[in-house]
Amino acid sequence: MSFTSQHLLGIEPLRPEAITEILDLANAYVEQNRKAERPDPTLAGLTQINMFFENSTRTQASFELAGKRLGAVVMNMAMQASSIKKGETLIDTALTLNAMHPDLLVVRHPQSGAVDLLAQKVNCAVLNAGDGRHEHPTQALLDALTIMRAKGRLHRLNIAICGDIVHSRVARSNLILLGKMENRVRLVGPATLMPPDVAELGVEVYHDMEEGLQDVDVVMMLRLQKERMDGGFIPSEREYYHRYGLDRAKLGFAKSDAIVMHPGPMNRGVEIDGEIADDINRSVIQEQVEMGVAVRMAAMHLLARNMKNQRDVLT
Amino acid sequence: MSILFKNAQIIDPAADEVTTNDLMVRDGMIVDPSGKAETVIDCSGKYLAPGIVDIGVKVCEPGERHKESYKTVGAAAAAGGVTTIVTRADTDPAIDTPEALEFIRRRAAEVAPVKVLHIAALTKGRAGREMTEIGFLQDAGAVAFSDGYRVVQNTKVLARAMVYAKSLGALIIAHPQEPILSDGGVATSGKFASLRGLPHVSPMAERMGLDRDISMIEMTGAAYHADQITTARALPALERAKKNALNITAGTSIHHLTLNEFDIADYRSFFKMTPPLRSEDDRIAMVEAVSTGLIDIISSQHTPQDEESKRLPFEAAASGAVGLETFLPAVLRLYHSGHLTLNQIFRAASYNPAKRLGLNSGRVDIGAPADLMLFDADVPYVLNRENLHSKSKNTPFDEARLQGKVLRTFVGGQEVYRA
């Protein structure tokens, strides 16, 4: 037992052994999910609430499916439409939730640190489904599982994370996870989309795709987060595509067996050429979605186990 | 009414060393120690210093009395050894008319046990469009003019206000910051902000704001005080301005002298300040600048916020911290670490702010008002924020190990606090 935390709030607090434990279990769930019949009562009797303060169809569906496959009662709360608009604070929301006695709470919030704050106030396990520009731990875990299955290992790989780094919680969680597992991580993107002093986090920074993709095993593209930009980060989408969009020519600088990843949803023709995205020999984007369900099942399984262990200690 | 402080270790901000001596107070003034005193206080092993003069205290009257009133701020100041508070004008509504100023002066006089002076707004509604009635406000008792943390962006408006203020001998206090560059930033650009994914502002925004303001001082000749200098990059500009004999002084906050950005840790909103906490290199540079006198004044930038405004995600949480009661133990960290002497500390906390405002306090000379604090510099304890006198308890030093406690505070020879 290596993953002993009560919550999954980020990759930063996890030890490498904990990451491995989650990935191993997730790997088993991948096989289970591919079978025709897959009854699994691991979370039977538990209540899972998905609270999304920010729109997300894909992540929410993935968490919902993961919970249901494990037999949990799953409820979705679309928070951007509800009481937040009426002025309720996050703490009030937490107190309301406590009264409903959920066991697992999946939260996405537009502000960095909001999920940590909520976790301090509720009496159940909290999974961070993305907080602001901070972390998105299940995305990093599903990316890790995808890489592990495609490359046969999750260490000593050259991995390039490309594009809009500054606005991306996916990039943050990934560079932390991949660093912990002893890979060489490069960030490639325009200087305006690079967080300040990010090189101090143990990554190499490139502003040119040709240099940045040289001999990498994995090319991880990020979505240009137009909705988080208050103007003027890039001159135009066409210049961005020309310099940083992943096309056949740029991919040519990577190793010949390099895989292409994208957390979705994609802006085809902005950060990635549609043809590359659909190339079944290079792109693992569909696998990423599949791994997402498995990783979330594993994470919730282990959190439920940790919760049970803690309750046993208390009684 | 006379008091003899016997065998006190007296901190004279004008001197270089602490001396053990007697100090006599009669009729509210420090006098030559001769004759009999009605009260004798044995101060052996304790320090006697001029009370702190704290420029830039936010009292939330009018508008947000549930956060801090003149009564609670007065109690907090007395408990912190702060004998004069100079209040900010950034209330709701702003203190931008003589009527509003008279209202808060009356409130302060009724309930606060320490001396209370007031800063008035520089522009109406702090909107940066029209200067306030600087003359009337001066007549009503305003000691300085400032829009608080809001920068007057329109340089024409600011130039006219500065020229007008200069003709009346009024002091302008400003918040040096490039407002567009720093808009939305809640942390200082760097490794920490990148790791936490927080909207950030370059430390250069402060230098750009200061550069502009220095040009404005050169143009208008106005008397100017920068409320907080917090970054190393701003110091050479400040030094040049002083060398050029401009009428400029600068302050820094106790929090920027004792904390850095990494103290925010897991989004602790009690560490959210304006400007945001800086790098450790910047903090060290500020301590050094206080020791050389380049930075003249230390202030608490006391900013009460209730739980509701702080218990929010870091970006959304209100900014600022209470600081009156933790001023002394916080600044003593720099004394215990060997970075500042007690004389340097009280020069920046008492003497210089009094001098800048033209007050005769902040000294322990004969003839000065007996605004004094007696303190123990060494006693260790763990701070419990619930014990603060302030109505709001938003201190970054909750559960911190501190050393040094105020034992007694005197204002005009009257004891206003005893531990």
XYZ file of C-alpha atoms in Angstrom:
734
model
C 0.000 0.000 0.000
C 1.780 3.118 -1.212
C -1.059 5.505 -1.987
C -2.373 6.307 1.465
C -3.789 9.805 0.979
C -7.313 10.729 1.894
C -7.733 12.920 -1.183
C -6.270 13.125 -4.674
C -5.659 16.849 -4.994
C -2.561 16.882 -7.150
C 0.495 14.995 -8.338
C 2.878 17.196 -6.351
C 2.291 15.485 -2.960
C 2.455 11.926 -4.378
C 5.472 9.658 -4.041
C 6.559 7.668 -7.131
C 5.416 4.417 -5.473
C 1.939 5.852 -4.997
C 1.814 6.806 -8.666
C 2.872 3.276 -9.598
C 0.204 1.744 -7.395
C -2.548 3.782 -9.047
C -1.221 3.007 -12.536
C -0.940 -0.728 -11.862
C -4.512 -0.947 -10.690
C -5.666 1.212 -13.607
C -3.888 -1.117 -16.006
C -5.924 -4.022 -14.624
C -9.093 -1.987 -15.082
C -8.242 -1.403 -18.753
C -8.483 -5.140 -19.374
C -11.611 -5.456 -17.270
C -13.293 -2.616 -19.167
C -12.664 -4.338 -22.468
C -14.669 -7.433 -21.426
C -18.308 -7.759 -22.360
C -19.513 -8.308 -18.818
C -17.804 -6.492 -16.019
C -19.699 -6.451 -12.760
C -17.528 -4.820 -10.099
C -19.078 -3.877 -6.775
C -16.009 -2.069 -5.385
C -17.902 1.172 -4.756
C -21.333 -0.391 -4.154
C -23.221 1.525 -1.526
C -21.059 4.630 -1.910
C -22.231 7.989 -3.206
C -20.157 9.962 -5.685
C -20.966 13.581 -6.402
C -19.444 15.301 -9.435
C -19.316 19.046 -8.865
C -18.238 20.996 -11.907
C -17.895 24.731 -11.395
C -16.559 24.926 -14.934
C -17.989 23.311 -18.051
C -16.619 19.935 -19.013
C -18.418 17.244 -20.910
C -15.553 14.810 -21.386
C -14.004 14.726 -17.928
C -17.367 14.665 -16.208
C -18.586 11.787 -18.395
C -15.359 9.891 -17.711
C -15.738 10.254 -13.944
C -19.420 9.355 -14.135
C -18.735 6.217 -16.121
C -15.868 5.235 -13.812
C -18.099 5.547 -10.750
C -20.979 3.656 -12.327
C -18.739 0.805 -13.505
C -17.711 0.333 -9.880
C -21.280 0.378 -8.642
C -21.377 3.806 -6.983
C -24.442 6.006 -6.915
C -23.351 8.946 -9.072
C -24.870 12.384 -9.021
C -23.858 15.317 -11.225
C -24.148 18.867 -9.978
C -23.664 21.584 -12.573
C -22.457 24.302 -10.260
C -21.971 27.125 -12.714
C -25.730 27.167 -13.148
C -26.708 27.009 -9.505
C -26.220 28.640 -6.161
C -22.797 30.117 -6.962
C -24.661 32.625 -9.077
C -26.761 33.396 -6.025
C -23.655 34.344 -4.050
C -23.092 31.153 -2.079
C -19.454 30.786 -1.077
C -17.421 27.655 -1.550
C -17.448 27.055 2.203
C -21.247 27.197 2.316
C -21.349 24.742 -0.557
C -19.065 22.444 1.422
C -21.325 22.576 4.462
C -24.366 21.821 2.317
C -22.535 18.839 0.859
C -21.534 17.518 4.265
C -25.194 17.301 5.144
C -25.733 15.002 2.142
C -22.990 12.582 3.311
C -21.273 11.817 0.015
C -18.286 9.442 0.045
C -16.468 10.696 -3.018
C -16.482 14.219 -4.303
C -15.126 15.014 -7.766
C -14.516 18.730 -8.189
C -13.525 20.999 -11.031
C -13.144 24.712 -10.348
C -11.870 27.655 -12.424
C -9.633 28.972 -9.619
C -6.282 27.518 -8.566
C -6.407 26.120 -5.047
C -10.207 26.040 -4.788
C -10.323 22.240 -4.610
C -7.736 22.206 -1.790
C -9.889 24.675 0.102
C -13.006 22.562 -0.368
C -11.139 19.431 0.720
C -10.316 21.096 4.040
C -13.985 21.588 4.782
C -15.754 18.404 3.676
C -15.760 15.024 5.410
C -15.286 12.842 2.343
C -12.632 11.929 -0.181
C -12.030 14.674 -2.745
C -10.713 14.168 -6.280
C -9.395 17.173 -8.087
C -10.792 17.152 -11.624
C -8.875 20.341 -12.442
C -8.429 23.580 -10.474
C -7.626 26.743 -12.403
C -4.119 26.627 -13.789
C -2.888 24.473 -10.931
C -3.315 20.696 -11.275
C -5.337 18.045 -13.074
C -3.963 14.860 -11.504
C -6.150 12.232 -13.194
C -5.206 13.663 -16.596
C -1.509 13.289 -15.790
C -2.115 9.744 -14.530
C -4.037 8.745 -17.642
C -1.313 10.250 -19.810
C 1.275 8.286 -17.846
C -0.677 5.057 -18.310
C -0.995 5.738 -22.032
C 2.760 6.335 -22.331
C 3.541 3.254 -20.244
C 1.416 1.013 -22.444
C 2.672 2.503 -25.707
C 6.358 2.690 -24.781
C 6.615 -0.231 -22.356
C 8.057 1.951 -19.617
C 7.568 5.248 -17.806
C 11.152 6.290 -17.167
C 14.107 7.550 -19.173
C 11.905 8.884 -21.947
C 12.273 12.224 -23.695
C 8.919 13.914 -23.554
C 7.984 17.240 -25.114
C 4.957 19.129 -23.803
C 4.046 21.696 -26.433
C 1.920 24.777 -26.751
C -0.037 26.813 -24.214
C 1.845 25.859 -21.045
C 1.037 28.902 -18.919
C -2.708 28.363 -18.881
C -2.485 24.605 -18.570
C -3.044 22.592 -15.410
C -2.497 19.496 -17.566
C 1.058 20.656 -18.310
C 1.757 21.323 -14.627
C 0.546 17.926 -13.424
C 2.305 16.172 -16.277
C 5.674 17.815 -15.839
C 5.590 17.025 -12.126
C 4.567 13.407 -12.658
C 6.974 12.735 -15.499
C 9.786 14.373 -13.537
C 9.060 12.230 -10.476
C 9.250 9.117 -12.667
C 12.670 10.227 -13.947
C 11.962 11.288 -17.501
C 13.445 14.232 -19.370
C 10.721 16.771 -19.861
C 10.903 19.598 -22.380
C 8.451 22.435 -22.672
C 8.035 23.865 -26.148
C 6.019 26.955 -26.903
C 6.062 30.703 -27.478
C 7.652 32.704 -24.656
C 4.346 34.427 -23.933
C 2.725 31.079 -23.125
C 5.569 29.887 -20.857
C 5.240 30.329 -17.061
C 7.996 32.535 -15.583
C 11.066 30.733 -14.192
C 9.563 27.394 -15.171
C 13.050 26.024 -15.908
C 13.577 26.004 -12.124
C 11.024 23.185 -11.947
C 13.534 20.863 -13.617
C 12.475 21.072 -17.256
C 14.143 22.278 -20.440
C 12.475 25.162 -22.234
C 12.401 25.575 -26.017
C 10.761 28.193 -28.175
C 11.325 26.358 -31.419
C 9.541 23.140 -32.373
C 12.400 21.810 -34.490
C 14.836 21.983 -31.581
C 12.299 21.001 -28.976
C 11.059 17.881 -30.738
C 14.523 16.592 -31.620
C 14.639 12.881 -30.743
C 11.704 12.844 -28.360
C 9.731 9.672 -27.623
C 6.493 11.435 -26.802
C 4.928 14.607 -28.212
C 2.228 15.936 -25.947
C 0.211 18.725 -27.521
C -1.901 21.121 -25.471
C -5.030 22.980 -26.379
C -4.654 26.697 -26.972
C -6.900 27.945 -24.151
C -8.452 30.882 -25.904
C -11.049 31.271 -23.146
C -8.339 31.978 -20.545
C -6.550 34.601 -22.617
C -7.304 38.236 -22.030
C -5.753 39.282 -25.297
C -2.432 39.366 -27.025
C -0.594 36.193 -26.057
C -0.039 35.242 -29.698
C -0.174 37.379 -32.834
C -2.682 35.171 -34.657
C -3.836 31.582 -34.892
C -2.293 31.174 -38.321
C 1.145 32.294 -37.113
C 0.751 30.022 -34.093
C -0.113 27.075 -36.314
C 2.797 27.865 -38.586
C 5.329 27.963 -35.755
C 3.864 25.596 -33.160
C 1.089 23.547 -34.765
C 2.025 19.869 -34.986
C 2.140 18.751 -38.588
C 3.919 15.989 -40.446
C 7.064 18.078 -41.008
C 7.505 19.034 -37.350
C 6.729 15.530 -36.162
C 9.580 14.429 -38.430
C 12.081 15.839 -35.933
C 10.890 13.444 -33.232
C 11.933 9.797 -33.087
C 10.374 7.728 -35.839
C 8.263 5.821 -33.296
C 7.265 8.862 -31.249
C 3.657 8.936 -30.129
C 1.376 11.966 -30.302
C -0.908 12.861 -27.414
C -3.531 15.547 -26.776
C -5.755 15.948 -23.696
C -8.662 17.160 -25.811
C -10.762 18.850 -26.891
C -8.596 19.623 -29.923
C -8.457 22.778 -32.014
C -7.683 21.126 -35.318
C -5.635 23.402 -37.511
C -4.526 25.519 -34.557
C -2.261 23.351 -32.442
C -2.521 20.103 -34.370
C -3.017 19.015 -37.951
C -6.171 16.901 -38.224
C -4.339 14.289 -40.237
C -1.789 13.712 -37.432
C -4.510 13.553 -34.822
C -6.249 10.791 -36.763
C -3.112 8.828 -37.692
C -3.579 5.524 -35.905
C 0.120 4.750 -36.186
C 1.195 7.859 -34.261
C -1.744 9.307 -32.388
C -2.825 7.736 -29.074
C -5.516 10.333 -28.442
C -8.345 7.766 -28.416
C -6.375 5.529 -26.031
C -6.014 8.496 -23.695
C -9.787 8.683 -23.394
C -9.977 4.955 -22.681
C -7.204 5.169 -20.067
C -9.092 8.055 -18.474
C -11.946 5.853 -17.348
C -9.570 3.176 -16.036
C -7.375 5.641 -14.129
C -10.390 7.276 -12.523
C -11.746 3.875 -11.499
C -8.383 3.079 -9.908
C -8.140 6.405 -8.134
C -11.640 6.134 -6.686
C -11.098 2.510 -5.750
C -7.965 3.384 -3.787
C -9.498 6.430 -2.145
C -12.464 4.305 -1.019
C -10.015 1.761 0.363
C -8.071 4.451 2.246
C -11.319 5.851 3.596
C -12.408 2.417 4.789
C -9.041 1.805 6.433
C -9.275 5.109 8.231
C -12.810 4.397 9.409
C -11.668 1.000 10.700
C -8.918 2.699 12.681
C -11.393 5.128 14.180
C -13.941 2.493 15.252
C 1.256 63.168 37.316
C 4.817 61.862 37.031
C 6.408 58.494 36.304
C 10.006 57.415 36.747
C 11.150 54.552 34.510
C 14.079 53.161 36.490
C 17.017 51.276 34.965
C 15.374 51.023 31.568
C 17.299 49.985 28.501
C 16.429 53.037 26.491
C 16.253 52.847 22.720
C 16.983 56.280 21.314
C 16.362 56.099 17.554
C 18.811 58.946 17.005
C 21.599 57.050 18.798
C 23.542 54.004 17.693
C 23.323 52.002 20.882
C 20.925 51.123 23.644
C 21.773 52.760 26.976
C 20.656 51.815 30.477
C 19.255 54.865 32.196
C 16.314 56.423 34.021
C 13.599 58.285 32.170
C 11.177 60.683 33.798
C 7.754 61.655 32.525
C 5.807 64.599 33.908
C 2.540 66.051 32.603
C 2.673 63.935 29.495
C 6.190 64.998 28.514
C 9.618 63.471 28.842
C 11.554 65.642 31.338
C 14.942 65.789 33.004
C 15.024 62.926 35.579
C 15.144 64.918 38.822
C 12.957 65.187 41.882
C 10.440 62.638 43.148
C 8.023 60.764 40.946
C 4.538 59.646 42.001
C 4.998 56.312 40.245
C 8.232 54.401 39.889
C 8.417 51.556 37.382
C 11.358 49.213 37.687
C 12.362 48.458 34.111
C 15.406 46.274 34.752
C 16.050 44.029 31.794
C 13.240 45.653 29.810
C 13.416 47.979 26.837
C 11.838 51.410 26.713
C 11.288 52.813 23.243
C 9.316 55.569 21.560
C 5.888 54.239 20.564
C 5.439 53.151 16.961
C 4.000 55.677 14.482
C 2.191 53.529 11.940
C 1.379 55.168 8.608
C -1.331 53.470 6.553
C -3.659 51.748 9.003
C -7.003 50.692 7.556
C -9.894 51.296 9.915
C -13.077 50.091 8.338
C -15.224 53.025 9.461
C -17.256 54.123 7.631
C -18.552 51.220 5.572
C -17.286 47.991 7.032
C -17.397 48.405 10.769
C -17.853 44.651 11.173
C -14.209 44.293 10.127
C -12.645 46.946 12.374
C -13.885 49.971 14.296
C -12.005 52.870 15.878
C -12.555 51.228 19.242
C -11.053 47.870 18.288
C -8.237 49.364 16.226
C -7.352 51.593 19.181
C -7.189 48.612 21.518
C -5.095 46.698 18.999
C -2.698 49.603 18.543
C -2.265 50.076 22.283
C -1.569 46.368 22.722
C 0.986 46.546 19.929
C 2.911 49.513 21.307
C 1.640 51.688 18.462
C 1.013 55.118 19.973
C 0.048 56.930 16.771
C -1.932 55.454 13.918
C -2.326 57.258 10.611
C -5.467 55.947 8.957
C -6.005 55.257 5.279
C -8.680 56.980 3.208
C -9.750 53.842 1.316
C -12.957 53.366 3.262
C -16.420 53.053 1.761
C -17.165 55.867 1.035
C -13.648 57.284 0.811
C -12.497 60.068 3.131
C -12.570 62.686 0.413
C -14.491 65.591 1.990
C -13.891 67.655 5.129
C -17.287 66.435 6.423
C -16.293 62.787 6.145
C -12.984 63.572 7.808
C -14.680 65.383 10.681
C -16.969 62.384 11.204
C -14.109 59.912 11.599
C -12.064 62.351 13.678
C -14.937 62.538 16.133
C -15.303 58.754 16.192
C -11.587 58.325 16.762
C -11.428 60.907 19.540
C -14.358 59.294 21.371
C -13.095 55.729 21.499
C -9.444 55.278 20.556
C -6.888 55.331 23.397
C -3.977 56.151 21.071
C -3.286 59.182 18.890
C -5.132 58.968 15.596
C -4.192 60.996 12.531
C -5.824 60.730 9.147
C -4.818 60.508 5.514
C -7.425 61.994 3.156
C -8.065 60.891 -0.408
C -6.043 62.638 -3.100
C -8.832 62.431 -5.688
C -12.604 62.502 -5.264
C -13.967 59.030 -4.654
C -10.395 57.829 -5.216
C -11.475 57.755 -8.852
C -8.356 59.496 -10.182
C -10.287 62.180 -12.048
C -10.421 65.294 -9.848
C -8.363 66.332 -6.864
C -10.096 66.595 -3.501
C -10.411 69.831 -1.508
C -6.851 69.515 -0.308
C -6.922 72.879 1.491
C -10.167 72.258 3.374
C -9.073 68.732 4.220
C -5.777 70.054 5.555
C -7.686 72.556 7.704
C -9.839 69.675 8.939
C -6.720 67.826 10.044
C -5.560 65.611 7.185
C -1.828 64.949 7.546
C -1.318 63.456 4.085
C -3.156 62.702 0.846
C -3.417 59.337 -0.824
C -5.717 57.183 -2.904
C -4.421 54.138 -1.042
C -3.485 51.190 -3.212
C -5.200 52.753 -6.193
C -2.809 54.404 -8.610
C -3.819 57.729 -10.153
C -3.372 56.704 -13.770
C -4.068 60.044 -15.402
C -0.760 61.897 -15.158
C -2.388 65.261 -15.852
C -4.679 64.853 -12.855
C -1.787 63.653 -10.716
C 0.511 66.472 -11.849
C -2.080 69.099 -10.937
C -2.816 67.492 -7.585
C 0.907 67.352 -6.826
C 1.516 70.970 -7.817
C -1.474 72.085 -5.742
C -0.393 69.955 -2.777
C 3.117 71.377 -3.021
C 1.798 74.930 -2.764
C 0.039 73.967 0.484
C 2.975 71.980 1.826
C 0.887 68.799 1.801
C 2.461 65.332 1.731
C 1.355 62.858 -0.937
C 1.513 59.143 -0.240
C 1.370 56.870 -3.272
C 1.447 53.191 -4.092
C 4.137 52.745 -6.739
C 2.810 50.253 -9.247
C 2.202 50.022 -12.985
C -1.535 49.410 -12.714
C -2.203 47.811 -16.081
C 0.709 45.405 -15.894
C -0.200 44.385 -12.347
C -3.938 44.101 -12.991
C -5.221 40.709 -11.850
C -1.886 39.534 -10.448
C -2.171 37.869 -7.035
C 1.369 36.478 -6.780
C 4.830 37.568 -7.850
C 6.025 36.106 -11.158
C 8.438 33.274 -10.561
C 8.798 29.645 -9.655
C 6.209 29.746 -6.885
C 3.437 31.357 -8.942
C 4.207 29.014 -11.834
C 3.975 25.957 -9.608
C 0.727 27.047 -8.010
C -0.800 28.276 -11.255
C -1.659 31.714 -9.870
C -2.121 34.884 -11.961
C 1.123 36.740 -11.414
C 2.688 40.149 -11.779
C 6.292 40.936 -12.595
C 8.173 42.647 -9.753
C 9.171 45.229 -12.374
C 5.657 46.703 -12.196
C 6.683 48.339 -8.917
C 9.823 49.839 -10.397
C 7.875 51.172 -13.388
C 5.366 52.811 -11.054
C 8.155 54.312 -8.965
C 10.010 55.572 -12.041
C 6.894 57.375 -13.203
C 6.279 58.869 -9.777
C 9.880 60.040 -9.458
C 9.516 61.877 -12.765
C 6.344 63.464 -11.423
C 8.150 64.609 -8.251
C 10.938 66.092 -10.341
C 8.343 67.887 -12.440
C 6.221 69.231 -9.569
C 8.534 69.409 -6.550
C 5.876 67.807 -4.361
C 6.589 66.015 -1.089
C 6.116 62.315 -1.763
C 6.152 59.134 0.268
C 6.031 55.685 -1.380
C 3.853 53.545 0.876
C 5.620 50.251 0.179
C 8.774 49.416 -1.710
C 9.050 45.645 -1.799
C 11.388 44.722 -4.656
C 15.161 44.972 -5.059
C 14.799 46.331 -8.596
C 13.097 49.491 -7.297
C 15.910 50.425 -4.910
C 18.438 51.956 -7.358
C 15.717 54.304 -8.644
C 14.878 55.328 -5.098
C 18.525 55.874 -4.283
C 19.026 58.101 -7.331
C 15.948 60.154 -6.490
C 17.249 60.739 -2.970
C 20.702 61.670 -4.270
C 19.040 64.208 -6.561
C 17.566 65.792 -3.433
C 13.951 65.147 -4.381
C 11.476 65.346 -1.515
C 10.942 61.592 -1.373
C 10.747 59.001 1.384
C 9.843 55.338 1.148
C 8.255 52.751 3.351
C 7.961 49.012 3.356
C 5.598 46.694 5.181
C 6.443 44.483 8.102
C 5.095 41.519 6.155
C 7.393 42.089 3.189
C 10.317 42.269 5.624
C 9.535 39.001 7.362
C 7.707 36.746 4.879
C 8.227 35.627 1.307
C 6.101 34.153 -1.480
C 6.711 30.566 -0.391
C 4.898 31.287 2.888
C 1.683 31.239 0.839
C 2.268 27.465 0.634
C -1.024 25.721 -0.104
C -2.975 28.834 -1.050
C -3.120 30.320 2.448
C -5.152 33.434 1.818
C -4.007 35.105 5.071
C -0.727 35.569 3.193
C -2.376 37.393 0.315
C -1.076 40.969 0.374
C -1.000 44.047 -1.846
C 1.565 44.030 -3.393
C 1.979 40.245 -3.272
C 4.713 38.706 -1.128
C 8.038 38.662 -2.974
C 11.009 36.373 -3.433
C 13.463 35.732 -0.601
C 16.085 37.802 -2.463
C 13.716 40.761 -2.481
C 12.951 40.320 1.212
C 16.636 40.340 2.094
C 17.180 43.436 -0.054
C 14.376 45.245 1.814
C 15.889 44.398 5.220
C 19.246 45.670 3.999
C 17.628 48.883 2.694
C 16.010 49.510 6.077
C 19.361 49.048 7.806
C 21.086 51.568 5.530
C 18.180 54.010 5.781
C 17.399 53.921 2.060
C 13.958 52.750 3.099
C 12.891 55.199 5.770
C 9.751 53.756 7.279
C 8.300 50.400 8.322
C 4.520 50.199 8.522
C 2.089 47.411 9.326
C -0.298 48.204 6.435
C -2.892 46.915 8.912
C -5.779 45.669 6.750
C -8.580 43.886 8.601
C -10.584 41.340 6.607
C -13.303 39.119 8.009
C -13.424 35.341 7.590
C -15.953 35.569 4.755
C -13.632 37.661 2.608
C -10.621 35.434 3.324
C -12.090 31.923 3.211
C -12.226 31.883 -0.564
C -10.011 30.452 -3.281
C -6.740 32.428 -3.219
C -7.504 34.432 -6.360
C -10.894 35.498 -5.077
C -9.898 36.110 -1.450
C -9.530 39.656 -0.122
C -6.028 41.027 0.240
C -4.249 42.312 3.349
C -3.429 41.347 6.915
C -3.848 42.834 10.371
C -0.480 43.931 11.684
C -0.687 46.342 14.622
C -0.354 43.728 17.348
C 2.273 41.614 15.613
C 4.410 44.569 14.470
C 6.867 44.349 17.355
C 7.395 40.575 17.562
C 7.599 40.369 13.760
C 10.210 43.104 13.441
C 12.126 41.639 16.391
C 12.729 38.554 14.251
C 15.137 40.760 12.307
C 16.774 41.874 15.559
C 17.161 38.329 16.858
C 18.562 37.198 13.512
C 21.146 39.967 13.706
C 19.955 41.842 10.620
C 18.723 45.041 12.299
C 19.655 46.745 15.549
C 16.972 47.958 17.925
C 18.003 51.532 17.140
C 17.563 50.925 13.421
C 14.177 49.335 14.030
C 12.794 52.248 16.009
C 14.295 54.773 13.638
C 12.140 53.216 10.899
C 9.101 52.430 13.050
C 8.844 55.559 15.224
C 11.330 58.348 14.523
C 11.235 58.602 10.726
C 7.436 58.375 10.314
C 6.941 61.037 12.997
C 9.528 63.258 11.350
C 7.982 62.807 7.901
C 4.607 63.921 9.250
C 6.132 66.813 11.196
C 5.268 65.356 14.609
C 7.448 65.865 17.658
C 6.953 62.267 18.833
C 8.958 59.190 17.889
C 11.789 60.276 20.189
C 12.878 59.833 23.804
C 14.362 63.321 24.074
C 13.520 65.739 26.834
C 10.534 67.785 25.730
C 9.088 65.074 23.537
C 5.612 63.717 24.312
C 5.663 60.628 26.524
C 4.456 58.201 23.843
C 6.341 55.148 24.993
C 6.351 51.393 24.944
C 7.978 49.105 27.459
C 8.753 45.665 26.107
C 10.488 42.391 26.690
C 12.506 41.521 23.581
C 13.056 37.865 24.340
C 9.971 36.190 25.806
C 8.983 33.345 23.447
C 5.421 32.266 22.711
C 3.149 30.858 20.048
C 0.639 33.374 18.717
C -3.035 32.514 18.941
C -4.965 34.802 16.612
C -8.080 34.562 18.771
C -6.243 36.623 21.406
C -5.854 39.627 19.105
C -7.802 42.769 19.980
C -8.585 43.533 16.351
C -12.098 42.661 15.283
C -10.670 40.754 12.323
C -8.109 38.063 13.065
C -6.489 37.745 9.634
C -2.870 37.517 10.719
C -0.253 35.510 8.820
C 1.450 34.862 12.152
C -1.253 32.602 13.578
C 0.459 29.713 15.385
C 3.843 31.256 14.572
C 6.662 31.123 17.111
C 7.397 34.687 18.088
C 9.719 36.414 20.502
C 9.057 39.732 22.213
C 6.037 41.206 23.882
C 4.755 44.684 24.663
C 4.430 45.040 28.461
C 3.047 48.555 28.754
C 2.092 51.337 26.382
C 1.875 55.026 27.300
C 0.312 57.807 25.256
C 1.007 61.323 26.490
C 2.154 59.845 29.808
C -1.104 57.910 30.299
C -0.934 54.147 30.448
C -3.211 52.766 27.710
C -2.138 49.129 27.811
C -0.654 46.737 30.315
C -0.006 43.061 29.471
